Every structure is written in structure tokens, then in C-alpha cells.
mmCIF file of C-alpha atoms in Angstrom:
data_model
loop_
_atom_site.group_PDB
_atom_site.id
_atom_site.type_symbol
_atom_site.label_atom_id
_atom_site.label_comp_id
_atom_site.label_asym_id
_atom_site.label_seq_id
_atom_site.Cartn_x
_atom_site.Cartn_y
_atom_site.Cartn_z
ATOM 1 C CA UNK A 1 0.000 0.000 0.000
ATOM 2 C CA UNK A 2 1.197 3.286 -0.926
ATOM 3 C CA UNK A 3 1.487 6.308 1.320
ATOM 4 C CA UNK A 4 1.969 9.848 0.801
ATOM 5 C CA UNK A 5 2.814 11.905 3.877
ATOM 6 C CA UNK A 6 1.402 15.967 3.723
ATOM 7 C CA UNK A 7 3.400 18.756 5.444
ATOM 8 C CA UNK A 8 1.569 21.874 3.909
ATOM 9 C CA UNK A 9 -2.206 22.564 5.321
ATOM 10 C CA UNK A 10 -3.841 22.954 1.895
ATOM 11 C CA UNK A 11 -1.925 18.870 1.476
ATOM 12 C CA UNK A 12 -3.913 18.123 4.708
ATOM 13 C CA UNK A 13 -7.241 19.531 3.905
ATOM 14 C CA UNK A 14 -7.032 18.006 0.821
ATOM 15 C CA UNK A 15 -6.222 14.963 2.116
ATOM 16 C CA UNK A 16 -9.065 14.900 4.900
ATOM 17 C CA UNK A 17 -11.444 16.497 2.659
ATOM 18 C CA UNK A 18 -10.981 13.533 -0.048
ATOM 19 C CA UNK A 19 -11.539 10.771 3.130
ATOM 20 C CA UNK A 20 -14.748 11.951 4.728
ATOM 21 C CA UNK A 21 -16.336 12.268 0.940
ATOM 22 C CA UNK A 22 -15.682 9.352 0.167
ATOM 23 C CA UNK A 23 -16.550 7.828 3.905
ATOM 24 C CA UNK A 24 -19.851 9.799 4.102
ATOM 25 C CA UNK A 25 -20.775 10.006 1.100
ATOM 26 C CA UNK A 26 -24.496 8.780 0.515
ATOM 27 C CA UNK A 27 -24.596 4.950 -0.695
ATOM 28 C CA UNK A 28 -26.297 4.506 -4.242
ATOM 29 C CA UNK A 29 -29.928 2.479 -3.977
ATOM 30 C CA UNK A 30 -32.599 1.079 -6.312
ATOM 31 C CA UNK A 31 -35.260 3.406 -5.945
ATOM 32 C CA UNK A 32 -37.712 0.743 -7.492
ATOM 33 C CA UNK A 33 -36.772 -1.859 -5.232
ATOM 34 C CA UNK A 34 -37.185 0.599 -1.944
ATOM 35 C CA UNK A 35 -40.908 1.034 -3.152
ATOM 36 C CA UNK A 36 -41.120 -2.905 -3.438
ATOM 37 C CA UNK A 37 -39.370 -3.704 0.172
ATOM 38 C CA UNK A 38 -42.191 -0.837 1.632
ATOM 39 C CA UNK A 39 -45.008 -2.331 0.660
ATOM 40 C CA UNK A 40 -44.189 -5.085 3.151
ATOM 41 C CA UNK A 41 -44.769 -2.308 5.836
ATOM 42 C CA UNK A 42 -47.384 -3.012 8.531
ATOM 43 C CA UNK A 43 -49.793 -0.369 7.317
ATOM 44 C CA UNK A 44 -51.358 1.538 10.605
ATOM 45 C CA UNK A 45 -54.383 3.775 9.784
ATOM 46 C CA UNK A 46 -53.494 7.484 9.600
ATOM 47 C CA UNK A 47 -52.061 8.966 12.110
ATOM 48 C CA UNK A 48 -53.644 11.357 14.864
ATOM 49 C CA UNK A 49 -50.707 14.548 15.074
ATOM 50 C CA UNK A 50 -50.786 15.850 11.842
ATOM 51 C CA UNK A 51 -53.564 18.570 12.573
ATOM 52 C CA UNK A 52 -50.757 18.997 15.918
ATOM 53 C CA UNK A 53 -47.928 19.461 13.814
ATOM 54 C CA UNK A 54 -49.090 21.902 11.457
ATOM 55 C CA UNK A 55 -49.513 24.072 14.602
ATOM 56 C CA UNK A 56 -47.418 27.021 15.102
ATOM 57 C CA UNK A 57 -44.110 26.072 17.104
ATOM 58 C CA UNK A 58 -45.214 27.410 20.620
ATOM 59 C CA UNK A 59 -43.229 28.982 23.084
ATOM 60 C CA UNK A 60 -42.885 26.142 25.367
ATOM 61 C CA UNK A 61 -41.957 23.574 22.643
ATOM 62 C CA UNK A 62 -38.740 25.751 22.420
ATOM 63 C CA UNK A 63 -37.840 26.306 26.012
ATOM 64 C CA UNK A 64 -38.130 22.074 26.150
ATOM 65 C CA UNK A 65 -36.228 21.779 23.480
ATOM 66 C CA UNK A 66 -33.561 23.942 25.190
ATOM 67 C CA UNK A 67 -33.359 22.114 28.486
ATOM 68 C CA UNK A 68 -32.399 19.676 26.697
ATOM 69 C CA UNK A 69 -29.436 21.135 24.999
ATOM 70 C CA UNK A 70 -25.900 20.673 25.849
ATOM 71 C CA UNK A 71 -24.172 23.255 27.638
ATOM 72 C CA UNK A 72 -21.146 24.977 26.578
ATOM 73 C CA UNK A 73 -21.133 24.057 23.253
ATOM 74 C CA UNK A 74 -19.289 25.550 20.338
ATOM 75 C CA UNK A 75 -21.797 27.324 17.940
ATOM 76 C CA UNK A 76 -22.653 27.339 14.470
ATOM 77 C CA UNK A 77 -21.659 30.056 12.244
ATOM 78 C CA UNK A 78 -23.934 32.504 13.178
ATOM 79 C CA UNK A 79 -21.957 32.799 16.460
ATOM 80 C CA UNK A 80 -25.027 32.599 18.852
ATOM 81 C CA UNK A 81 -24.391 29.406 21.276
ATOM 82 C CA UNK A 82 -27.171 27.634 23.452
ATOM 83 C CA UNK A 83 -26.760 30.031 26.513
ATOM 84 C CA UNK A 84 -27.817 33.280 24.716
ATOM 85 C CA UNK A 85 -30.979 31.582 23.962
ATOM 86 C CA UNK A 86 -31.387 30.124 28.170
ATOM 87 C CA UNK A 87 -30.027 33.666 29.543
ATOM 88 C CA UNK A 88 -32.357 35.733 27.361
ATOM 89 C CA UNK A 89 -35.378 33.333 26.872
ATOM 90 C CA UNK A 90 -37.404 35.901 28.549
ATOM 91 C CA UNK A 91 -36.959 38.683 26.288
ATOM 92 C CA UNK A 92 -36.401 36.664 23.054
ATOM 93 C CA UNK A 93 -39.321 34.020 23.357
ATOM 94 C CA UNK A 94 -41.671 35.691 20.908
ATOM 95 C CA UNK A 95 -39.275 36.896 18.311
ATOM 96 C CA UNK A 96 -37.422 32.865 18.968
ATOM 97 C CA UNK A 97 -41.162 31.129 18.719
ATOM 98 C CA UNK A 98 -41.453 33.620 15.617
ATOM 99 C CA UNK A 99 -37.959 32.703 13.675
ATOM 100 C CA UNK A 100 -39.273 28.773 14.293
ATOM 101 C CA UNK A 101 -42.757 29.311 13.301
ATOM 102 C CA UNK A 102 -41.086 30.829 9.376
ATOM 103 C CA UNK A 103 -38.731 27.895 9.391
ATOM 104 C CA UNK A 104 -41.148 25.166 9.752
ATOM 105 C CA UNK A 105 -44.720 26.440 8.659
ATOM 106 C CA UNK A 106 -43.271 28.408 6.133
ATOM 107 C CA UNK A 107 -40.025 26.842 4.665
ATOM 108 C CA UNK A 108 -37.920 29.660 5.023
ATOM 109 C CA UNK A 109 -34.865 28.238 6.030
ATOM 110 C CA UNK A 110 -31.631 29.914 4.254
ATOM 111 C CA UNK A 111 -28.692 27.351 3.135
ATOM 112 C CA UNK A 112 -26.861 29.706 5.536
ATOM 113 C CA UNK A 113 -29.384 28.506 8.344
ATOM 114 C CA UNK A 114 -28.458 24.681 7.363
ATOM 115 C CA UNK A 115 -24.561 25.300 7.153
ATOM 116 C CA UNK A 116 -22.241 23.505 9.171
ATOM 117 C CA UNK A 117 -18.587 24.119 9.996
ATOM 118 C CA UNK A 118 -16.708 20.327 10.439
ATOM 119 C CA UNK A 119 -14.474 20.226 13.184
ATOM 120 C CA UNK A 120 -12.210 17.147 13.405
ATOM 121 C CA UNK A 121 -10.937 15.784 16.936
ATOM 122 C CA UNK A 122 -8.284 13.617 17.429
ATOM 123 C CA UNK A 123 -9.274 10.309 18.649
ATOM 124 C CA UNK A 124 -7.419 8.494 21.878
ATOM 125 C CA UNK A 125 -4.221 8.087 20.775
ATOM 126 C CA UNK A 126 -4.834 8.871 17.584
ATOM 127 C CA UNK A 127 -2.371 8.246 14.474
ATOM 128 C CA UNK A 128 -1.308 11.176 12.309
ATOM 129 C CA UNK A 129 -3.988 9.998 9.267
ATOM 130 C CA UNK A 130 -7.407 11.079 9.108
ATOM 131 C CA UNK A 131 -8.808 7.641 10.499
ATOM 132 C CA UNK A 132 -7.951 8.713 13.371
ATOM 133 C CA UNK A 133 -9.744 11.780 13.903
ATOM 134 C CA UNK A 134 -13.491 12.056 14.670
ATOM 135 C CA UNK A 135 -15.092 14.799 12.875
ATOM 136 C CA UNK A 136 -17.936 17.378 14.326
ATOM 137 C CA UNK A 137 -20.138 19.388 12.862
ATOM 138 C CA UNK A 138 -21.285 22.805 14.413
ATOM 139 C CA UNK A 139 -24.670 24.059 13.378
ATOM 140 C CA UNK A 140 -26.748 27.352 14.548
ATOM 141 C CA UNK A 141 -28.705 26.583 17.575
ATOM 142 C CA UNK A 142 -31.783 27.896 15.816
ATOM 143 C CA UNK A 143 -31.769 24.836 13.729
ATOM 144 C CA UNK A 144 -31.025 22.671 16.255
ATOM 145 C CA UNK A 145 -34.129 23.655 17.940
ATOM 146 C CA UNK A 146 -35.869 22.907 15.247
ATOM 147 C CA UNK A 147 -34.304 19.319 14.607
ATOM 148 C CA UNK A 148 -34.944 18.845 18.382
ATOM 149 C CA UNK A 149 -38.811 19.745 18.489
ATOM 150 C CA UNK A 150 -39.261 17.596 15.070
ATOM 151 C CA UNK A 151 -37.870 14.872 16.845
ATOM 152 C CA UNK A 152 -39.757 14.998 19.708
ATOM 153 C CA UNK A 153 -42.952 15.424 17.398
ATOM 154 C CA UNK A 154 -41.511 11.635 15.942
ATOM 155 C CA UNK A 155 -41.320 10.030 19.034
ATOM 156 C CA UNK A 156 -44.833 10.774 19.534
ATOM 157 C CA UNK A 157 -45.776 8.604 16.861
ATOM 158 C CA UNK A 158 -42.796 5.896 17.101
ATOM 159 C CA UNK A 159 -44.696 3.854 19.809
ATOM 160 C CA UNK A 160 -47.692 3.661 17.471
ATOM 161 C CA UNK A 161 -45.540 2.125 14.569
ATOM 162 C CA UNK A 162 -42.536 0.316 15.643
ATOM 163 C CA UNK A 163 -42.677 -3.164 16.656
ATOM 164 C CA UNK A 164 -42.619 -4.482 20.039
ATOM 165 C CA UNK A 165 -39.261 -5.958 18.924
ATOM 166 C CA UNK A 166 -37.570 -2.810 18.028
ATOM 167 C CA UNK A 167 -35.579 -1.660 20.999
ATOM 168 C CA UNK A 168 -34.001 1.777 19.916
ATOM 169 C CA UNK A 169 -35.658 4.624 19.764
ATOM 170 C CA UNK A 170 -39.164 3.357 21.382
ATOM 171 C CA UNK A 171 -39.821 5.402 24.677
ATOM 172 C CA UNK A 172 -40.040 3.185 27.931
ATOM 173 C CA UNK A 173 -37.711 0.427 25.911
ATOM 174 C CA UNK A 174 -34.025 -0.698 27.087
ATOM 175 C CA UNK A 175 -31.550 -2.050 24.911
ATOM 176 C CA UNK A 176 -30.911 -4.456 28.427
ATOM 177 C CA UNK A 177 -33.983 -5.985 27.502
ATOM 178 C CA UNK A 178 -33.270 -6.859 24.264
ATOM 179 C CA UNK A 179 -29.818 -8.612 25.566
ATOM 180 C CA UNK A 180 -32.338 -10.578 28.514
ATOM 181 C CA UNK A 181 -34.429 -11.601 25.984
ATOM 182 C CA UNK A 182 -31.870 -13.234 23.806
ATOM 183 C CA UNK A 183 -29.857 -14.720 27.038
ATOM 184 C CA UNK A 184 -32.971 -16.764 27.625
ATOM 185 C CA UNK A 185 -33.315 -18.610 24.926
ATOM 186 C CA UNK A 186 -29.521 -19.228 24.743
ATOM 187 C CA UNK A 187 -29.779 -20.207 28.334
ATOM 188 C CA UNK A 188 -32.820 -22.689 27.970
ATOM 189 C CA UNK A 189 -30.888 -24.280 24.923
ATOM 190 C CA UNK A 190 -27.618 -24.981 27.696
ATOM 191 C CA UNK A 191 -30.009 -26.784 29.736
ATOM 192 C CA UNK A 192 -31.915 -28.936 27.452
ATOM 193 C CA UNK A 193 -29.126 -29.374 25.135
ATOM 194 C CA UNK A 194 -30.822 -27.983 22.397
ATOM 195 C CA UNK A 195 -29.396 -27.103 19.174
ATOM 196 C CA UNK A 196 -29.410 -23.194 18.765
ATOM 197 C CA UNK A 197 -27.819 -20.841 16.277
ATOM 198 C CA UNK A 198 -27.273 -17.370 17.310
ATOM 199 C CA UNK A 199 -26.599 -14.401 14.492
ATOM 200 C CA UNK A 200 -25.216 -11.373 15.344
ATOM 201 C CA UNK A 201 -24.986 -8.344 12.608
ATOM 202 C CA UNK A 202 -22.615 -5.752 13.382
ATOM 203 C CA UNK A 203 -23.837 -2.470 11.130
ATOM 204 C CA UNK A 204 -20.788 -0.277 12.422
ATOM 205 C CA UNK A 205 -21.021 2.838 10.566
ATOM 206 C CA UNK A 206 -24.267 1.838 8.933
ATOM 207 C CA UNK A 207 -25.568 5.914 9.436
ATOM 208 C CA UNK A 208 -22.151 7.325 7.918
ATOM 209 C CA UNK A 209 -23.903 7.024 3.983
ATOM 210 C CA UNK A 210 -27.324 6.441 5.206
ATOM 211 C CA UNK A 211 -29.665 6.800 2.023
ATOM 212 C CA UNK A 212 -31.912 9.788 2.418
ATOM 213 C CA UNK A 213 -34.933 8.908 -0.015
ATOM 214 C CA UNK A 214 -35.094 5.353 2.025
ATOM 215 C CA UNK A 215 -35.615 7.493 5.237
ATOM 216 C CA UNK A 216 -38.313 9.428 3.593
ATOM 217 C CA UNK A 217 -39.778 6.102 1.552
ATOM 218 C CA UNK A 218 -39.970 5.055 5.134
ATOM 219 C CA UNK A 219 -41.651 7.475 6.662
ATOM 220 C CA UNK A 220 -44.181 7.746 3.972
ATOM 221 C CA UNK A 221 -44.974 3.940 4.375
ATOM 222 C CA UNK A 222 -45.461 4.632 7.752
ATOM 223 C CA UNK A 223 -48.408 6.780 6.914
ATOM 224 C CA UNK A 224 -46.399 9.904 8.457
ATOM 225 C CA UNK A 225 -48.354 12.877 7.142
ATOM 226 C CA UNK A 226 -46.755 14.168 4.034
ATOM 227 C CA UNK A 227 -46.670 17.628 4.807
ATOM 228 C CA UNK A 228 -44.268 16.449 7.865
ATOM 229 C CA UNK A 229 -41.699 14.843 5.427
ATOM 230 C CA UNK A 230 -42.034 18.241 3.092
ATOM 231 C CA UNK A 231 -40.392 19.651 6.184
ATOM 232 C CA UNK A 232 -37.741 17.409 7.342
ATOM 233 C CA UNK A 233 -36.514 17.482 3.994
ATOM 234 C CA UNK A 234 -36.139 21.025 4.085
ATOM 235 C CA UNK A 235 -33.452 20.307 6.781
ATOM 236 C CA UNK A 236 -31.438 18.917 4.445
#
């Protein structure tokens, strides 16, 4: 294997720059055969929060959405971190509810708005290549906000949906149940000497060059109201 070692910084940006393309980088699919693999979907009747999501963003939504924010974080570009938002809330929770309410209702979000800046960290003990550096990105906190309360809007619905199986994700669900509930069966085929094949799949990285229009197929199968996935696509 052939190595090429890069002392100047436009060499290094380069280099990085080429790696996390290629690494994140969205995987090709078969449109055709997404369609095909939905219509196995359990179909649930229509959902009951799309009259609740086409609400106006209130007031409240955002000040939940910012308890739940990391503190001291870096900002996005804009240069306006978490804690202007929590020290002010008081003063800026009209014009804040206001920004929110042209983002979502009214698709107004600039690419500025949806910019990030990558930051990459070194890794523990980390070797001089760009494997071993974890990158970050840094976005404005007023889209954050708006990723968290569409989230939370999700989760709503996630219970209604997702199997009983499905572990991630599903509110009041621990992935230490899932491991319980395949230690039984491994244990009951120790005692009765019972022939048992276990198959474990590990996905690592399987989000890096996640396929977007298989999210959104998805989510459409799932009955989520259209006008919902109009908007989480304008986050991208």
C-alpha cells in the first residue's frame, strides 16, 4: 500500500477532505426496489398529530427543546451558542417562537441557516492519518431547535408504529432488555441441550452514507403525514 505523507495545510485539507467524501458520502440504492421492500410495511391507519404538527411552534416547545441542549457548546456560524438563547429566553421568546414558526410552517430556512462548519478531533491516541480523527459538525442553535422539536414530534408517533421488537428509539424500551431476551433462549438451549444458532450483525457505521430517499420512503410507508416529510426534507 502506498502512502503519501502531507506537510503543507492545503496537502492536509485536501487529504481529509478527499476521506470523509468518500466515507460519508451517501450509498447509491434502487429506488424501485425501496418502493417494493415498503409495501411489506405493517400499514397503521393514519395517524392522529398531523392537525398537531401543522400548529405554530409554541413557546414552550422551544424552552423544552432547550433544556435539553448541551451546555457549553461551540456554535454554528452565526456565532449565537445555546446560553444566549437560556439567559435571554425571557426577552427573546416571541421573536425565537417567531424565527421557528417561518422555518417550519413556512419553509424559510436559508442554506446559511443549514450550514455547518466540520471540526475534526483527534481520537485516543490517535495516528497522524485522518482515520484517526473524529469529525464534528457545528450548526446554529436555531436549527437545532428545530431538529430537536421535530424529533420529539416523531417520538410521539414511534410507539404507534414500531414493533414491540424494536428496541431503539421506542420510549419506555431498554436495549438491556433486548440482551435478557436473547440470554434466555440461549440459556434454555444450555439446559436442554438444544441445538441453537445465534446471528449477530454488526452495522458499524451503517448511518455514515445512510440513504436519504429510504428514510423518507420510510416514513411515507409509515403513513407519516406528508406535509411532515415536506419539512424534514427542508433540513437537508
Amino acid at each position: 500500500m502506498v502512502t503519501h505523507t502531507h506537510e503543507t495545510p492545503q496537502g492536509i485539507i485536501k487529504n481529509f477532505a478527499r476521506y470523509f467524501n468518500v466515507k460519508y458520502t451517501p450509498i447509491e440504492v434502487d429506488a424501485s426496489a425501496i418502493e417494493e421492500m415498503a409495501k411489506t410495511i405493517r400499514r397503521i391507519s393514519p395517524n392522529t398529530y398531523t392537525e398537531l404538527a401543522e400548529q405554530p411552534i409554541k413557546p414552550e416547545e422551544i424552552h423544552t427543546a432547550l433544556q435539553k441542549g448541551g451546555r457549553n457548546k461551540d456554535p454554528g456560524s452565526d456565532g449565537i451558542g445555546l446560553e444566549f438563547y437560556t439567559t435571554n429566553w425571557k426577552i427573546i421568546r416571541e421573536d425565537t417562537a417567531e424565527i421557528l414558526k417561518q422555518m417550519f410552517l413556512q419553509r424559510s430556512i436559508t442554506p446559511q441557516q443549514k450550514h455547518g462548519i466540520i471540526i475534526c478531533l483527534p481520537k485516543t491516541n490517535a495516528v497522524q492519518t485522518p482515520e484517526g480523527y473524529r469529525p464534528i459538525t457545528l450548526l446554529d442553535s436555531d436549527y437545532k431547535l428545530l431538529v430537536r422539536i421535530l424529533a420529539n414530534l416523531l417520538r410521539q408517533v414511534s410507539e404507534e408504529h414500531l414493533r414491540t421488537s424494536q428496541f431503539c428509539s421506542v420510549p419506555g424500551n431498554s436495549i438491556i432488555e433486548a440482551v435478557f431476551i436473547v440470554r434466555e433462549p440461549v440459556a434454555h438451549a444450555e439446559v436442554t441441550d438444544t441445538p441453537l444458532c445465534v446471528l449477530t450483525l454488526d452495522f458499524q457505521e451503517a448511518f455514515n452514507r445512510f440513504a436519504h430517499v429510504y428514510l423518507f420512503t420510510v416514513l411515507k410507508s409509515y403513513v407519516i403525514s406528508p406535509w411532515i416529510i415536506d419539512r424534514i426534507k427542508d433540513l437537508y
